[in-house]
Coordinates of C-alpha atoms (C1' of nucleotides) in Angstrom, one line a residue:
Chain A
X1 CA -13.7 102.7 90.7
X2 CA -10.6 101.5 88.8
X3 CA -8.2 98.9 90.2
X4 CA -4.6 99.4 89.2
X5 CA -3.8 95.7 89.9
X6 CA -6.4 94.6 87.5
X7 CA -4.9 96.8 84.8
X8 CA -1.5 95.1 85.3
X9 CA -3.1 91.7 85.0
X10 CA -4.9 92.7 81.9
X11 CA -1.8 94.1 80.2
X12 CA 0.2 91.1 81.2
X13 CA -2.4 88.8 79.7
X14 CA -2.2 90.8 76.5
X15 CA 1.5 90.4 76.3
X16 CA 1.2 86.8 77.0
X17 CA -1.3 86.2 74.2
X18 CA 0.9 88.2 71.8
X19 CA 3.9 86.0 72.5
X20 CA 1.7 82.9 72.3
X21 CA 0.8 83.9 68.8
X22 CA 4.4 84.4 67.8
X23 CA 5.3 81.0 69.2
X24 CA 2.5 79.3 67.5
X25 CA 3.5 80.7 64.2
X26 CA 7.0 79.4 64.9
X27 CA 5.6 75.8 65.1
X28 CA 4.4 75.4 68.7
X29 CA 0.9 74.2 69.2
X30 CA -1.4 77.2 69.8
X31 CA -3.0 76.0 73.0
X32 CA 0.3 74.7 74.3
X33 CA 1.8 78.1 73.7
X34 CA -1.1 79.9 75.4
X35 CA -0.8 77.8 78.5
X36 CA 2.9 78.3 78.6
X37 CA 2.7 82.1 78.3
X38 CA -0.2 82.2 80.8
X39 CA 2.1 80.7 83.4
X40 CA 5.1 82.8 82.3
X41 CA 3.2 86.1 82.6
X42 CA 1.1 85.2 85.7
X43 CA 1.6 87.3 88.8
X44 CA 1.0 84.2 90.8
X45 CA 3.7 81.6 91.4
X46 CA 1.6 78.7 90.4
X47 CA -1.8 78.1 88.7
X48 CA -4.1 75.1 88.8
X49 CA -5.5 73.4 85.7
X50 CA -8.9 74.9 86.5
X51 CA -7.5 78.4 86.7
X52 CA -5.7 78.0 83.4
X53 CA -8.8 76.7 81.7
X54 CA -11.0 79.5 83.0
X55 CA -8.5 82.2 82.2
X56 CA -7.9 81.0 78.7
X57 CA -11.4 79.8 78.1
X58 CA -10.4 76.3 77.0
X59 CA -11.7 72.9 78.1
X60 CA -10.2 70.8 80.8
X61 CA -9.1 68.3 78.1
X62 CA -7.2 71.0 76.2
X63 CA -5.4 72.1 79.4
X64 CA -4.5 68.5 80.2
X65 CA -3.1 68.0 76.7
X66 CA -1.1 71.2 76.8
X67 CA 0.5 70.7 80.2
X68 CA 1.4 67.2 79.2
X69 CA 3.3 68.5 76.2
X70 CA 5.0 71.2 78.3
X71 CA 6.2 69.1 81.2
X72 CA 8.4 66.7 79.3
X73 CA 10.2 69.6 77.6
X74 CA 11.1 71.0 81.0
X75 CA 9.3 74.3 80.5
X76 CA 6.8 73.9 83.3
X77 CA 6.5 71.6 86.3
X78 CA 3.8 70.1 88.5
X79 CA 4.1 71.4 92.0
X80 CA 2.8 69.4 95.0
X81 CA 0.2 71.7 96.5
X82 CA -0.6 71.6 100.2
X83 CA -4.3 72.1 100.8
X84 CA -5.5 72.0 97.2
X85 CA -6.6 68.7 95.9
X86 CA -4.2 68.5 93.0
X87 CA -2.0 69.7 90.2
X88 CA -0.5 73.2 90.5
X89 CA 1.7 74.2 87.7
X90 CA 4.6 76.6 87.6
X91 CA 7.0 77.9 85.1
X92 CA 10.4 76.4 85.7
X93 CA 13.6 78.2 86.5
X94 CA 16.0 78.2 83.6
X95 CA 13.3 76.9 81.4
X96 CA 14.6 78.8 78.4
X97 CA 18.0 77.3 78.7
X98 CA 16.4 73.9 79.0
X99 CA 14.3 74.4 75.9
X100 CA 17.3 75.5 73.9
X101 CA 19.3 72.6 75.2
X102 CA 16.6 70.2 73.9
X103 CA 17.4 71.5 70.4
X104 CA 20.5 69.4 70.6
X105 CA 18.5 66.3 69.7
X106 CA 17.5 68.0 66.5
X107 CA 21.1 69.1 65.8
X108 CA 22.1 65.5 66.3
X109 CA 19.5 64.2 63.8
X110 CA 20.8 66.6 61.3
X111 CA 24.3 65.5 61.8
X112 CA 23.2 61.9 61.4
X113 CA 21.4 62.5 58.2
X114 CA 24.4 64.2 56.8
X115 CA 26.7 61.5 57.9
X116 CA 24.4 58.8 56.4
X117 CA 24.4 60.6 53.1
X118 CA 28.2 60.9 53.0
X119 CA 28.5 57.2 53.7
X120 CA 26.3 56.4 50.7
X121 CA 27.8 58.9 48.2
X122 CA 31.4 59.2 49.3
X123 CA 33.1 62.4 50.2
X124 CA 34.4 63.0 46.7
X125 CA 31.2 63.6 44.8
X126 CA 29.3 66.8 44.5
X127 CA 26.6 65.7 46.8
X128 CA 29.2 64.3 49.2
X129 CA 30.7 67.8 49.5
X130 CA 27.4 69.3 50.1
X131 CA 26.6 66.9 52.9
X132 CA 30.1 67.2 54.3
X133 CA 29.6 70.9 54.8
X134 CA 26.3 70.1 56.5
X135 CA 27.9 67.6 58.8
X136 CA 30.7 70.0 59.7
X137 CA 28.2 72.7 60.6
X138 CA 25.9 70.5 62.7
X139 CA 28.9 68.9 64.5
X140 CA 30.2 72.4 65.3
X141 CA 26.8 73.6 66.5
X142 CA 26.2 70.7 68.7
X143 CA 29.4 71.1 70.5
X144 CA 29.2 74.9 70.8
X145 CA 25.6 75.3 71.7
X146 CA 25.9 73.1 74.7
X147 CA 28.9 75.1 75.8
X148 CA 27.1 78.3 75.2
X149 CA 24.2 77.4 77.4
X150 CA 26.4 76.3 80.2
X151 CA 28.2 79.6 79.9
X152 CA 24.9 81.5 80.3
X153 CA 23.9 79.6 83.3
X154 CA 27.2 80.3 85.1
X155 CA 27.1 84.0 84.1
X156 CA 23.5 84.3 85.3
X157 CA 23.9 82.4 88.5
X158 CA 26.9 84.5 89.3
X159 CA 25.0 87.7 88.7
X160 CA 22.2 86.6 91.0
X161 CA 24.6 85.9 93.9
Chain B
X1 CA 21.3 43.8 35.0
X2 CA 21.8 45.9 38.1
X3 CA 23.0 49.4 37.9
X4 CA 25.2 50.6 40.9
X5 CA 24.5 54.3 40.2
X6 CA 20.8 53.7 40.5
X7 CA 21.3 52.1 43.8
X8 CA 23.1 55.1 45.1
X9 CA 20.3 57.4 43.8
X10 CA 17.8 55.3 45.5
X11 CA 19.5 55.2 48.9
X12 CA 20.1 58.9 48.8
X13 CA 16.4 59.4 48.1
X14 CA 15.6 57.3 51.1
X15 CA 17.9 59.3 53.3
X16 CA 16.4 62.5 51.9
X17 CA 12.8 61.4 52.7
X18 CA 13.8 60.4 56.2
X19 CA 15.3 63.8 56.9
X20 CA 12.3 65.5 55.4
X21 CA 10.1 63.6 57.8
X22 CA 12.2 64.7 60.8
X23 CA 12.1 68.3 59.6
X24 CA 8.4 68.3 59.1
X25 CA 7.9 67.0 62.6
X26 CA 10.1 69.8 63.7
X27 CA 7.7 72.4 62.2
X28 CA 8.7 72.7 58.6
X29 CA 6.0 72.1 56.0
X30 CA 6.1 68.6 54.6
X31 CA 6.4 69.4 50.9
X32 CA 8.8 72.2 51.6
X33 CA 11.0 69.8 53.5
X34 CA 10.8 67.2 50.8
X35 CA 11.8 69.7 48.1
X36 CA 14.6 70.9 50.2
X37 CA 16.0 67.5 51.0
X38 CA 15.6 66.4 47.4
X39 CA 17.9 69.2 46.3
X40 CA 20.2 68.5 49.2
X41 CA 20.6 64.8 48.5
X42 CA 20.6 65.1 44.7
X43 CA 23.7 64.0 42.8
X44 CA 23.0 66.7 40.3
X45 CA 24.0 70.3 40.9
X46 CA 20.6 71.7 40.1
X47 CA 17.1 70.4 39.4
X48 CA 14.2 72.0 37.5
X49 CA 10.8 72.3 38.9
X50 CA 9.6 69.6 36.6
X51 CA 12.2 67.2 37.9
X52 CA 11.4 67.9 41.5
X53 CA 7.7 67.4 40.8
X54 CA 8.3 64.1 39.0
X55 CA 10.7 62.8 41.5
X56 CA 8.5 63.6 44.5
X57 CA 5.2 62.9 42.8
X58 CA 3.7 66.2 43.6
X59 CA 2.0 68.8 41.4
X60 CA 3.6 71.7 39.8
X61 CA 1.6 74.0 42.1
X62 CA 3.1 72.3 45.1
X63 CA 6.6 72.6 43.8
X64 CA 6.1 76.3 43.1
X65 CA 4.8 76.9 46.6
X66 CA 7.7 75.0 48.2
X67 CA 10.5 76.7 46.3
X68 CA 8.9 80.1 47.0
X69 CA 9.0 79.3 50.7
X70 CA 12.6 78.1 50.5
X71 CA 14.1 80.9 48.5
X72 CA 13.4 83.8 50.9
X73 CA 15.0 81.8 53.7
X74 CA 18.2 81.5 51.7
X75 CA 18.2 77.7 51.7
X76 CA 18.0 77.3 47.9
X77 CA 18.4 79.6 44.9
X78 CA 17.2 80.0 41.4
X79 CA 20.0 79.5 38.9
X80 CA 20.0 81.0 35.4
X81 CA 20.1 78.0 33.1
X82 CA 21.6 78.3 29.7
X83 CA 19.6 76.1 27.2
X84 CA 16.8 75.2 29.4
X85 CA 13.7 77.3 29.2
X86 CA 13.5 78.2 32.8
X87 CA 14.0 77.8 36.6
X88 CA 16.7 75.6 37.8
X89 CA 17.1 75.3 41.6
X90 CA 20.1 74.5 43.7
X91 CA 20.9 74.1 47.3
X92 CA 22.9 77.1 48.5
X93 CA 26.4 77.1 49.9
X94 CA 26.3 77.8 53.7
X95 CA 22.6 77.4 53.6
X96 CA 22.6 75.9 57.1
X97 CA 24.4 78.8 58.6
X98 CA 22.0 81.1 56.9
X99 CA 19.1 79.2 58.2
X100 CA 20.4 79.3 61.8
X101 CA 21.1 82.9 61.4
X102 CA 17.5 83.6 60.6
X103 CA 16.6 82.3 64.0
X104 CA 17.8 85.6 65.3
X105 CA 14.6 87.2 64.4
X106 CA 12.8 84.8 66.7
X107 CA 15.3 85.4 69.5
X108 CA 14.7 89.1 69.1
X109 CA 10.9 88.6 69.5
X110 CA 11.4 86.6 72.6
X111 CA 13.6 89.4 74.1
X112 CA 11.0 92.0 73.1
X113 CA 8.2 90.0 74.8
X114 CA 10.2 89.7 78.0
X115 CA 11.1 93.4 78.0
X116 CA 7.5 94.4 77.4
X117 CA 6.4 92.3 80.4
X118 CA 9.1 93.7 82.7
X119 CA 8.0 97.2 81.8
X120 CA 4.4 96.4 82.8
X121 CA 5.2 94.5 86.0
X122 CA 8.4 96.0 87.2
X123 CA 11.6 94.2 88.0
X124 CA 10.7 93.6 91.7
X125 CA 7.7 91.4 91.4
X126 CA 7.8 87.7 91.1
X127 CA 6.7 87.8 87.5
X128 CA 9.2 90.6 86.9
X129 CA 12.0 88.3 88.0
X130 CA 10.8 85.5 85.8
X131 CA 10.7 87.8 82.8
X132 CA 14.0 89.3 83.7
X133 CA 15.7 85.9 83.5
X134 CA 14.1 85.4 80.1
X135 CA 15.3 88.7 78.9
X136 CA 18.8 88.0 80.0
X137 CA 18.8 84.7 78.3
X138 CA 17.6 85.8 75.0
X139 CA 19.8 88.9 75.0
X140 CA 22.8 86.6 75.6
X141 CA 21.7 84.1 72.9
X142 CA 21.2 86.8 70.3
X143 CA 24.7 88.1 70.8
X144 CA 26.4 84.8 71.0
X145 CA 24.6 83.0 68.3
X146 CA 25.6 85.5 65.7
X147 CA 29.2 85.3 66.9
X148 CA 29.1 81.5 66.8
X149 CA 27.9 81.4 63.2
X150 CA 30.6 83.8 62.1
X151 CA 33.1 81.6 63.9
X152 CA 31.9 78.6 62.0
X153 CA 32.1 80.3 58.6
X154 CA 35.7 81.4 59.3
X155 CA 36.7 78.0 60.5
X156 CA 35.1 76.3 57.6
X157 CA 36.4 78.6 54.9
X158 CA 39.9 78.2 56.4
X159 CA 39.6 74.4 56.3
X160 CA 38.6 74.5 52.6
X161 CA 41.5 76.7 51.5
Chain C
dC1 C1' -14.3 52.2 101.9
dT2 C1' -16.9 55.8 99.9
dG3 C1' -17.7 60.1 97.9
dA4 C1' -16.1 64.4 96.2
dA5 C1' -13.0 66.8 93.5
dC6 C1' -10.2 66.7 89.9
dA7 C1' -7.5 64.9 86.0
dT8 C1' -7.2 62.2 81.8
dT9 C1' -8.7 59.9 77.7
dC10 C1' -10.8 59.6 73.4
dA11 C1' -14.3 59.7 69.7
dA12 C1' -16.6 62.9 67.0
dA13 C1' -16.9 67.8 65.5
dG14 C1' -14.7 71.6 63.9
dA15 C1' -11.0 74.3 62.3
dT16 C1' -6.7 74.6 59.6
dA17 C1' -3.4 73.8 56.5
dT18 C1' -2.1 71.7 52.1
dC19 C1' -2.4 69.7 47.7
dT20 C1' -4.3 69.2 43.1
dG21 C1' -5.5 70.5 38.6
dA22 C1' -6.8 73.6 35.4
dA23 C1' -6.7 78.2 33.8
dA24 C1' -4.1 82.3 33.4
dC25 C1' 0.3 84.2 32.8
dT26 C1' 5.3 84.8 31.2
dA27 C1' 9.1 84.6 28.6
dA28 C1' 12.2 82.4 25.0
dG29 C1' 12.7 81.2 20.4
dT30 C1' 11.4 81.7 15.6
Chain D
dA1 C1' 3.9 88.8 16.7
dC2 C1' 3.0 83.9 17.5
dT3 C1' 3.9 79.5 19.5
dT4 C1' 5.2 76.8 23.0
dA5 C1' 7.6 75.2 27.2
dG6 C1' 7.2 76.2 31.5
dT7 C1' 5.6 78.7 35.9
dT8 C1' 2.2 80.7 39.0
dT9 C1' -2.2 81.3 40.9
dC10 C1' -6.3 80.0 43.1
dA11 C1' -10.8 77.6 44.0
dG12 C1' -12.3 73.4 45.5
dA13 C1' -11.1 68.8 47.5
dT14 C1' -8.5 66.5 50.8
dA15 C1' -5.9 65.5 54.5
dT16 C1' -4.3 66.8 59.1
dC17 C1' -4.5 68.8 63.5
dT18 C1' -7.1 70.5 67.6
dT19 C1' -10.7 71.0 70.6
dT20 C1' -14.6 69.8 72.9
dG21 C1' -17.3 67.2 76.1
dA22 C1' -18.7 63.3 78.2
dA23 C1' -17.1 58.9 80.1
dT24 C1' -13.6 57.0 82.8
dG25 C1' -9.8 57.0 86.0
dT26 C1' -7.4 58.6 90.2
dT27 C1' -6.5 60.4 94.6
dC28 C1' -7.5 62.3 99.0
dA29 C1' -10.4 63.2 103.2
dG30 C1' -13.3 61.6 106.2

DNA sequence: CTGAACATTCAAAGATATCTGAAACTAAGT
DNA sequence: ACTTAGTTTCAGATATCTTTGAATGTTCAG
């Protein structure tokens, strides 16, 4: 006999792996991406480290490494689990907004680098102009991105209520 | 004797390498990042492949590989050079805006992945909700980011005039 | 306090990604 | 057409990143 629920699980797993591949090409570590998408596409609310390892066929060490990369970024969280001995993980609400918000650090570094260059070369020179444009762009982005994310949150929360 | 111009060059090179390091930690290839920042922080308008290789102490093959990664992204461009035998490169105007605009492809993949999952699991389920939020977020971002970049271009071009 | 059940760490192995250098190729000048 | 400056390609060498698996650490239940 054929179980429809299993099919759903299987298809979700496929989607999950596909996304993980995309993310890893975009710079995220492969195992980290796989763990993240496994939680994202799981029908369950939380998964234990053991379940993740078994489902993805990776060692406990790899799971540990991945979750410890994911947690500080705010993508997933450790959930106190009643009954179970330890460590259940779950995909966080608004994780995507958090992730994008973290990019602000990078935007700030870019701004700093540009500002540093302008200080050395002066705003008059050719290179100064080039860096000035860069500084202007990253300053703008830093301000506006933060506002944009806030706007999404409001809009989304309003839609939920 | 001490040449002030040389000092400026040297300090700019330091800043360039610092930024290249940051970018490479953020996922960009190291040599690609170094080539890009070398052009960005150069006092000259364009640099040849040979100059890049000498300045960064990398082989001609490495330079070739790096520029051919950078050009399709729109960060740098090949400039027809009168007099010189071939290939001068220069950092493009509005390169940063272009770069950020390219991110839209990624945003679209994220949206697709979410949509695919919702289709499989339905919007009612727990996982459906999770993916629905993701879809909403990336849909929003895709729309708004494009608008934001346009807004910067206008604002910047206005300020220049 | 002890033992069971996990989780974490880390050295070594394995897998990837990247660079070099030389040969092959291209195009500009004569 | 030939020469030469300069670029691209690619196999092999190198460097870097990841994973495994076993040892070590931690926490909870009894």
